C-alpha positions as CSV (number, residue, x, y, z in Angstrom):
1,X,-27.8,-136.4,109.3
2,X,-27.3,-139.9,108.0
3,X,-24.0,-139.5,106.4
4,X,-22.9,-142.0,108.9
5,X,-25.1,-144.9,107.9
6,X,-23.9,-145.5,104.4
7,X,-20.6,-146.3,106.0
8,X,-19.4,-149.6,104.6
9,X,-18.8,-151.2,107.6
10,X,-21.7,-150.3,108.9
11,X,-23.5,-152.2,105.9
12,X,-22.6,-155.5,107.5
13,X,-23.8,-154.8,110.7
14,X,-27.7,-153.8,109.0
15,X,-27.3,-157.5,107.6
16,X,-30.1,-159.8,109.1
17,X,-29.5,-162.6,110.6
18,X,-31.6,-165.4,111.6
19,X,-31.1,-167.7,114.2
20,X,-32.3,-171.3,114.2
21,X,-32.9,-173.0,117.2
22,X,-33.6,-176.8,117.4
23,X,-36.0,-177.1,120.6
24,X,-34.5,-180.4,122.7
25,X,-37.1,-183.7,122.5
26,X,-39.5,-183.5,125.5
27,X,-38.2,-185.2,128.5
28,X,-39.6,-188.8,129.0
29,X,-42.2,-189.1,131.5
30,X,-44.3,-191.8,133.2
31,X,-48.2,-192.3,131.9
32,X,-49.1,-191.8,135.5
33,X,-47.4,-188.2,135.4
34,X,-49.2,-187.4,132.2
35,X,-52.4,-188.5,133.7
36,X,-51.9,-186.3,136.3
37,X,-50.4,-183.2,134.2
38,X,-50.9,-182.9,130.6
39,X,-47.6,-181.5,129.6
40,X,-48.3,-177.8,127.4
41,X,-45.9,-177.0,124.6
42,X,-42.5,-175.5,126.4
43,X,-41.4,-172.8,124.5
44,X,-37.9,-171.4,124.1
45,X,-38.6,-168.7,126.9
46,X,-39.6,-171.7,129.0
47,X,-36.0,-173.8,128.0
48,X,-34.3,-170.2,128.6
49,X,-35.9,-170.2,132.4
50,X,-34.9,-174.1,132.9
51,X,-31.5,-174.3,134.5
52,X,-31.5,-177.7,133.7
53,X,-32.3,-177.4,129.9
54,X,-30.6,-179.3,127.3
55,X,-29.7,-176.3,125.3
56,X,-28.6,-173.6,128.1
57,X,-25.2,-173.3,126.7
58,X,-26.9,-171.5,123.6
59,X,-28.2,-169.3,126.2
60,X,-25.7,-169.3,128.6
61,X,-22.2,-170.6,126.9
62,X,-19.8,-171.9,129.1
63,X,-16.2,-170.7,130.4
64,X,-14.8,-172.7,127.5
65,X,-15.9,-169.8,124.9
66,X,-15.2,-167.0,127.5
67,X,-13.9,-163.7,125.8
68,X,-10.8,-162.7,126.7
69,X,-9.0,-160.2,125.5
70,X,-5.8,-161.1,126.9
71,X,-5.8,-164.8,124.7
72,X,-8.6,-163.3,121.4
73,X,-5.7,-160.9,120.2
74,X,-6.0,-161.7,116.1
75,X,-8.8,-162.8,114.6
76,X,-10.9,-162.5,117.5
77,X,-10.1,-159.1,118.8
78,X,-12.3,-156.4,119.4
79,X,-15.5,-158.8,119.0
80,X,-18.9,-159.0,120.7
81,X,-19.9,-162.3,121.2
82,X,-23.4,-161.3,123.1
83,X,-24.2,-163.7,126.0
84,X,-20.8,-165.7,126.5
85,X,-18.5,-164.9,129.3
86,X,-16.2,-161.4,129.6
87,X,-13.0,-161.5,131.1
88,X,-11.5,-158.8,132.5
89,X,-7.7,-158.3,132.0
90,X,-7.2,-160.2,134.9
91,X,-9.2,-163.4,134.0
92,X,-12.2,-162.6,136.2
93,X,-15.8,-162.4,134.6
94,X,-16.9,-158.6,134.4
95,X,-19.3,-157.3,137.1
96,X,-20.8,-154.7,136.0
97,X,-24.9,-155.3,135.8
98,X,-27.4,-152.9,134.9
99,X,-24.5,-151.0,134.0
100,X,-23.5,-147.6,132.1
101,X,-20.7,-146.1,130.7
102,X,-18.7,-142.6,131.0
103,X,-16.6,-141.6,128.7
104,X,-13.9,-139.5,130.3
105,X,-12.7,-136.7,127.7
106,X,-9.9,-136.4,130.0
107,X,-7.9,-139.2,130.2
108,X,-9.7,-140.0,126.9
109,X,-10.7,-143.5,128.7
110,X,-14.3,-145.1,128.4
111,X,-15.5,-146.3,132.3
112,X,-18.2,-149.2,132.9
113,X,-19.8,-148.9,136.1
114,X,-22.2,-151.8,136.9
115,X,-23.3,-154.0,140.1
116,X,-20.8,-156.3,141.6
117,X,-22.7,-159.2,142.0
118,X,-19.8,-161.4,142.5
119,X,-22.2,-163.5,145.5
120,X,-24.6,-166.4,146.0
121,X,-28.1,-165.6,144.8
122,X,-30.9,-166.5,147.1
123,X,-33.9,-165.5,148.2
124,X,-35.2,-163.6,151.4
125,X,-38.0,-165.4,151.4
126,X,-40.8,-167.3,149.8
127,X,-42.5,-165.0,147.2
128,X,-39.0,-163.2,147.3
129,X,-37.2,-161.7,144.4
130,X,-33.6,-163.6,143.3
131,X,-31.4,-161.4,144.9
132,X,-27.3,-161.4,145.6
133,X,-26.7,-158.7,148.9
134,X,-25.2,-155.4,147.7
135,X,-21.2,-156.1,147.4
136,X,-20.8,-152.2,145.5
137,X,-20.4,-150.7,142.4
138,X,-18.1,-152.3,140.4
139,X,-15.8,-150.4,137.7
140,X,-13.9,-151.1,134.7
141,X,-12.2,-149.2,132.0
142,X,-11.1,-149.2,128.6
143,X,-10.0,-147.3,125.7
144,X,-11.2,-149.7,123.0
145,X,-14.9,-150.7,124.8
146,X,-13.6,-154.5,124.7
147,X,-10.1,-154.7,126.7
148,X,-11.5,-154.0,130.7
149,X,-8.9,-153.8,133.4
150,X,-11.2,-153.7,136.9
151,X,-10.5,-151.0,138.7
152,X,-12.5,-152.6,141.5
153,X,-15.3,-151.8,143.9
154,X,-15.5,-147.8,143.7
155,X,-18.9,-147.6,146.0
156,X,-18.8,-150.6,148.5
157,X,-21.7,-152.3,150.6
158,X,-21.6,-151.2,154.4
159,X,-21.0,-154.4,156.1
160,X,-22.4,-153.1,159.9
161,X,-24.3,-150.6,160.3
162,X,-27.9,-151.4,159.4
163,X,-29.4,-148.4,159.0
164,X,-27.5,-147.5,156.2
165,X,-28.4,-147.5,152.8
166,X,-26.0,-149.6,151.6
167,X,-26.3,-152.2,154.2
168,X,-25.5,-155.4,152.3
169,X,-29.0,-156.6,153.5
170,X,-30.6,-153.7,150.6
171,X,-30.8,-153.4,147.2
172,X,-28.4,-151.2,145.0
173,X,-29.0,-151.1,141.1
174,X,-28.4,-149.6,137.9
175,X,-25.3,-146.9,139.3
176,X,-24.8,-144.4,136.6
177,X,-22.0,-141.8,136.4
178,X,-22.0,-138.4,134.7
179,X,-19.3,-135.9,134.8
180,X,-19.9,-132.2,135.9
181,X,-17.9,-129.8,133.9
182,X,-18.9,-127.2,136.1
183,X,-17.9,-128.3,139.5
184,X,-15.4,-131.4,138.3
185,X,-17.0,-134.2,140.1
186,X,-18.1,-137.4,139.2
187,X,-21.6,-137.8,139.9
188,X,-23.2,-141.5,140.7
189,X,-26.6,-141.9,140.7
190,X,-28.6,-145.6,141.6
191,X,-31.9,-147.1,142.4
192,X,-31.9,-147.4,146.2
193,X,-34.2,-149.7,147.9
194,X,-34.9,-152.4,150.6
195,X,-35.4,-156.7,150.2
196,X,-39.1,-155.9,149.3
197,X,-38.4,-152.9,147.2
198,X,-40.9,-150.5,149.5
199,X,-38.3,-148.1,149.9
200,X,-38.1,-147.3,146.1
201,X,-35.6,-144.2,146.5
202,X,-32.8,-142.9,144.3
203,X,-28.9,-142.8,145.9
204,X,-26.3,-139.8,144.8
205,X,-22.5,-140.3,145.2
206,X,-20.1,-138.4,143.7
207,X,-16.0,-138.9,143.7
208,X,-13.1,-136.6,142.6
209,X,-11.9,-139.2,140.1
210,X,-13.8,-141.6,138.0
211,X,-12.1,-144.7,139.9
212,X,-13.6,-143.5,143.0
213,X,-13.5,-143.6,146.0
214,X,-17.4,-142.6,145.7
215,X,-18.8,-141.0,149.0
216,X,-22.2,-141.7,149.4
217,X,-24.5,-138.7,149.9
218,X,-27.8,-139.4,150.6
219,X,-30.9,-141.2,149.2
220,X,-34.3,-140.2,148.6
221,X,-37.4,-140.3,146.8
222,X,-37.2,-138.0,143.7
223,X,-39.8,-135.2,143.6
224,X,-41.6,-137.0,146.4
225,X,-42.9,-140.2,144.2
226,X,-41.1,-144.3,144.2
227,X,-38.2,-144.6,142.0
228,X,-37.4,-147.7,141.0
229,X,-35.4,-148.9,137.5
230,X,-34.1,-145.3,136.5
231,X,-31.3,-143.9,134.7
232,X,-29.0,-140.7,134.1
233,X,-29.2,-139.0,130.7
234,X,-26.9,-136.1,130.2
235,X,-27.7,-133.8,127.2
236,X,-25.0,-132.0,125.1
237,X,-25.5,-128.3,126.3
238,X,-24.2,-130.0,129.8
239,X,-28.0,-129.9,131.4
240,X,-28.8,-134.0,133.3
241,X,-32.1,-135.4,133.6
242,X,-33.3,-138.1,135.6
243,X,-35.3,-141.0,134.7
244,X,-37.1,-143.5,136.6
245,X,-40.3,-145.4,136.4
246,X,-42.9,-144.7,139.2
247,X,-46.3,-145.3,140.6
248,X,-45.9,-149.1,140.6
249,X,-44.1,-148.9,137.6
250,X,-46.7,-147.6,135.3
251,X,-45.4,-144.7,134.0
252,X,-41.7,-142.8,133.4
253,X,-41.1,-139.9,135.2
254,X,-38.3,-137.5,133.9
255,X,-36.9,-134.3,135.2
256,X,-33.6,-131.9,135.2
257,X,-31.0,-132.2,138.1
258,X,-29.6,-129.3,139.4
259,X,-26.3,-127.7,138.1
260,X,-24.3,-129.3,140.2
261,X,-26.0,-133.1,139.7
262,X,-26.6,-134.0,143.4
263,X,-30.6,-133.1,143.3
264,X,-33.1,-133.1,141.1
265,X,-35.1,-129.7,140.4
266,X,-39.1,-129.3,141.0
267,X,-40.1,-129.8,137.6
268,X,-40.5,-133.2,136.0
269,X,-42.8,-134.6,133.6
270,X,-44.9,-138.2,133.5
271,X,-44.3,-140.3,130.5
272,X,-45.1,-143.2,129.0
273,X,-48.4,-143.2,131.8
274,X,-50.1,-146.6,132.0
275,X,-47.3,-148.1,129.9
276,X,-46.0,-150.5,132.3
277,X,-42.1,-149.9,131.3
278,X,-39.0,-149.8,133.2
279,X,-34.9,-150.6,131.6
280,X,-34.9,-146.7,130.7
281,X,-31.9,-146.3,128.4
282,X,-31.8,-142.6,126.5
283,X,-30.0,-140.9,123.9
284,X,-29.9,-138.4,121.4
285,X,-29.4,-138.6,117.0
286,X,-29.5,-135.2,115.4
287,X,-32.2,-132.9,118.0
288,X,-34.5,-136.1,118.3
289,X,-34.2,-138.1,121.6
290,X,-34.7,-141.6,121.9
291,X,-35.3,-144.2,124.6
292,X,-35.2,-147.4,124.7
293,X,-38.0,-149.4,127.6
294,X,-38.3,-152.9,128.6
295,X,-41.3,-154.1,129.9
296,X,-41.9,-155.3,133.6
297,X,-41.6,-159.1,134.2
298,X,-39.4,-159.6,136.6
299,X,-36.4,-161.4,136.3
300,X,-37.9,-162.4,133.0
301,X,-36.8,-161.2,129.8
302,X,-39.8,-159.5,127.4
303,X,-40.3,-157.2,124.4
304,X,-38.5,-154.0,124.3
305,X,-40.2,-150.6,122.7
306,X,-37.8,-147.7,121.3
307,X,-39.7,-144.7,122.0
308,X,-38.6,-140.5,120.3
309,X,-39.3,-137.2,121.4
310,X,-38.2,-133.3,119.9
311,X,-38.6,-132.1,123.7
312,X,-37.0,-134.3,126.3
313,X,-39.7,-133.9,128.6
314,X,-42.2,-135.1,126.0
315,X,-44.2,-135.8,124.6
316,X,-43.1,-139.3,123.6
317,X,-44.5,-141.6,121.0
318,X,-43.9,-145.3,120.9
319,X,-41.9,-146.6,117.5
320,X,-42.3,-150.0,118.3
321,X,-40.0,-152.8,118.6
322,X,-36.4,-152.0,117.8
323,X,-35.1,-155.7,117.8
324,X,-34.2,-157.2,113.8
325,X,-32.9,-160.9,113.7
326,X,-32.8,-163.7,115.2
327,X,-36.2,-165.1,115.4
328,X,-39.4,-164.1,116.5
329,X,-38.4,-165.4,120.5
330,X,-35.9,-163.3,120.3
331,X,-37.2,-160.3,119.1
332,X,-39.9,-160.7,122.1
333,X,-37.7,-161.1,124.6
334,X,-34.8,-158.1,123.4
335,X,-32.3,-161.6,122.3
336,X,-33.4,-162.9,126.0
337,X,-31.9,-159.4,127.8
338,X,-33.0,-156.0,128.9
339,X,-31.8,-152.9,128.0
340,X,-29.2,-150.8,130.5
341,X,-27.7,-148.3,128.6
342,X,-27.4,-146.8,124.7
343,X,-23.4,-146.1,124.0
344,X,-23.0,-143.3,121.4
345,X,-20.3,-143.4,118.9
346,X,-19.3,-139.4,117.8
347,X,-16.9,-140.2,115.4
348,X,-19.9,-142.8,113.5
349,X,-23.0,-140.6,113.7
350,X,-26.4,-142.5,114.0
351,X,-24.2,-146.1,115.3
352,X,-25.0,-146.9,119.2
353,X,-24.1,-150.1,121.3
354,X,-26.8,-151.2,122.6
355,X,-26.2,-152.9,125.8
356,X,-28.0,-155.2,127.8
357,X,-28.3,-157.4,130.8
358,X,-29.1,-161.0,130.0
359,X,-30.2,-162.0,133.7
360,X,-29.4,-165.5,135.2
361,X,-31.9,-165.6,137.9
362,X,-30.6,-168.9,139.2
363,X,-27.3,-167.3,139.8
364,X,-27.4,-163.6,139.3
365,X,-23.4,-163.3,139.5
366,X,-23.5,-165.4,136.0
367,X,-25.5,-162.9,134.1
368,X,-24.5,-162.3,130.6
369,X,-24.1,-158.9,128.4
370,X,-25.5,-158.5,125.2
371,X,-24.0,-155.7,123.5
372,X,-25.6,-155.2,119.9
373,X,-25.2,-152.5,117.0
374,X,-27.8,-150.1,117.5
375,X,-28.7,-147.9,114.2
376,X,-30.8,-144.5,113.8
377,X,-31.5,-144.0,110.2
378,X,-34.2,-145.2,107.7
379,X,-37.5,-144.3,107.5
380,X,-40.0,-145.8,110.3
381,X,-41.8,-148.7,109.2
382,X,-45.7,-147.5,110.1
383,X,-46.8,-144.2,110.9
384,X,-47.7,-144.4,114.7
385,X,-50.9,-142.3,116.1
386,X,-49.2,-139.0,116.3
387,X,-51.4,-136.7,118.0
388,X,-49.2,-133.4,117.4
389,X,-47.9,-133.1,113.4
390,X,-46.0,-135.9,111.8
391,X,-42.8,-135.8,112.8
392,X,-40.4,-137.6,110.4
393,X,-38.6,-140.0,113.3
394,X,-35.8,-142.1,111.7
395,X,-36.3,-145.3,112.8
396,X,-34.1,-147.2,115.6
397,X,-32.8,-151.1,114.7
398,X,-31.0,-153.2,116.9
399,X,-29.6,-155.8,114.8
400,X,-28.9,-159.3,116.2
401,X,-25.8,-160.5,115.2
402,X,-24.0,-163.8,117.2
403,X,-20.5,-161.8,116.7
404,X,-19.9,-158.7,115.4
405,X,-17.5,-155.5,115.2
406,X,-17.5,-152.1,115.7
407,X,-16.5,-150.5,112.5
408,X,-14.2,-148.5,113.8
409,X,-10.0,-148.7,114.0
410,X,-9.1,-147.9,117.5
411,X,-5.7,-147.2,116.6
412,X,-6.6,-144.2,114.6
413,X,-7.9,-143.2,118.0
414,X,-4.4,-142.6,119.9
């Protein structure tokens, strides 16, 4: 089960690494504004929040350090450099937020479907969310997972007609595609919802061809409860489930969608109840499944748990924080990002990417990726309260690393 992990290359990427950050010297300010507000401590989440901090760039690196794959060939190809600007293969950052990938077994090509927030950010209106109108779903593929030729807006925004779910004026996040060997479609499923997120639905789409066009079904509110941050897991014997946290965000709800994709069935099950986690990102090592949660702050980045289960539909147990490196900030706030979607490699059992958002409130269409190696393998560190048997979870480790490679030669691949 872990023949994979004692791959050399894989070694390197277990390495920890520690990350040092200087905090910049508090601003000057006048005795009179002291008087009147002691200043607290700032901590790095604090600086992270600042647009105008003095160390941003660590957070937020500039177009100088861009990736792109059309100029990185050598030394600098096929690496992750998590949080700097990704180029597509036509120069243009990569929009593709709160994304997912499909890997296509027929044109043996890997698609990344995200949000295309390629707008101003603003907000509707006082005590609003940061928000950028819907634009569509953007798409991208690849066969290496690090060269990305857009393949444009596949699901676009409906620019007139008001009623309609995909009215720019709405909210459209977190598309997901799954292919359906039975009927040959491409299935997208998203978080539907309104400016003040009341309408808390789910949205089905489903195209011919994984570029799209997608036509836009219907949405709807999945076994009658709100759906918000959800996501698409589809296991190997071909069966999907839906995930999507619910009742104010307080608990995970998860059931099988029909055989053809476009509905869910009756039967779900409540997870995680009176958790408070949303970011759902699943996959499967061996016959365990795992998930990987954020917690709900917003805009904000916070501590993510990896949780397992032997039945999809639970129970689940909590394994704790996943996150190895960096510092202690980082490992609180998931390396300043939440989670999207867990990447499995076939051909390297037991190595994931991990990949998540790292959100740029202040300008939404600047938000970074962090893609990370994501292990299964090794014992857990503590026994968790296990209230049915001990099961012998292998535990799940992101590993921070500031660049890194998959260790894998994608010219064995073709």
């Amino acid at each position: 089960m872990h023949m994979g992990i004692h791959h050399p290359l894989l070694r390197q990427l277990e390495e920890v690494e520690e990350e040092n950050i200087q905090m910049p010297p508090p601003r000057k300010r006048s005795p009179r504004a002291i008087k009147r507000k002691p200043k607290r401590p700032t901590t790095l989440i604090d600086e992270f929040l600042d647009e105008s901090s003095q160390i941003r760039h660590i957070f937020f690196p500039d177009t100088k350090t861009a990736i792109d794959p059309m100029k990185d060939a050598g030394n600098n190809s096929f690496c992750y450099d998590p949080g700097r600007i990704w180029l597509d293969t036509d120069g243009n950052p990569i929009q593709a937020h709160g994304g997912g990938i499909l890997y296509d077994e027929r044109s043996r090509t890997y698609y990344w479907y995200g949000e295309y927030k390629d707008g101003p950010t603003y907000h509707a209106h006082k005590k609003g969310a940061a928000r950028v109108d819907i634009i569509g779903v953007g798409c991208y593929s690849s066969k290496d997972l690090w060269t990305w030729k857009s393949e444009g807006i596949v699901l676009a925004a409906e620019e007139k007609d008001e009623t309609h779910d995909l009215h720019k004026s709405n909210v459209l996040e977190r598309p997901k595609v799954i292919y359906n060997d039975k009927t040959g479609k491409y299935v997208m499923w998203m978080h539907i919802d309104d400016v003040n997120y009341t309408k808390a639905s789910v949205g089905v789409a489903v195209s011919d061809y994984p570029t799209g066009p997608f036509d836009y079904l219907y949405s709807k509110r999945p076994h009658g409860f709100e759906s918000r941050d959800m996501t698409i897991f589809k296991d190997d014997n071909g069966v999907a489930y839906l995930v999507y946290s619910s009742e104010d965000n307080s608990e995970l709800h998860i059931g099988p969608l029909n055989e053809d994709y476009l509905d869910v069935k009756s039967v779900f099950s409540r997870i995680l109840v009176g958790q408070h986690r949303e970011a759902p990102a699943l996959f499967k090592h061996g016959r365990t499944y795992y998930m990987i949660t954020s917690g709900c702050t917003g805009w904000a980045p916070n501590e993510a748990l990896a949780h397992a289960a032997e039945s999809i539909l639970g129970p689940w147990e909590a394994m704790g924080n996943p996150c190895i490196g960096g510092n202690k900030i980082f490992r609180q706030t998931t390396f300043f990002a939440q989670s999207t979607f867990v990447l499995p490699f076939p051909d390297l059992p037991g190595f994931f990417i991990f990949m998540a958002d790292r959100w740029n409130p202040a300008d939404l269409r600047d938000s970074r990726y962090v893609w990370l190696p994501l292990i299964v393998g090794g014992a857990v560190d503590q026994p968790l309260e296990y209230n049915f048997g001990f099961p012998l979870w292998s535990r799940v480790s992101i590993y921070w690393h500031k660049r890194w490679r998959v260790p894998y030669r994608w010219s064995d691949k073709y």
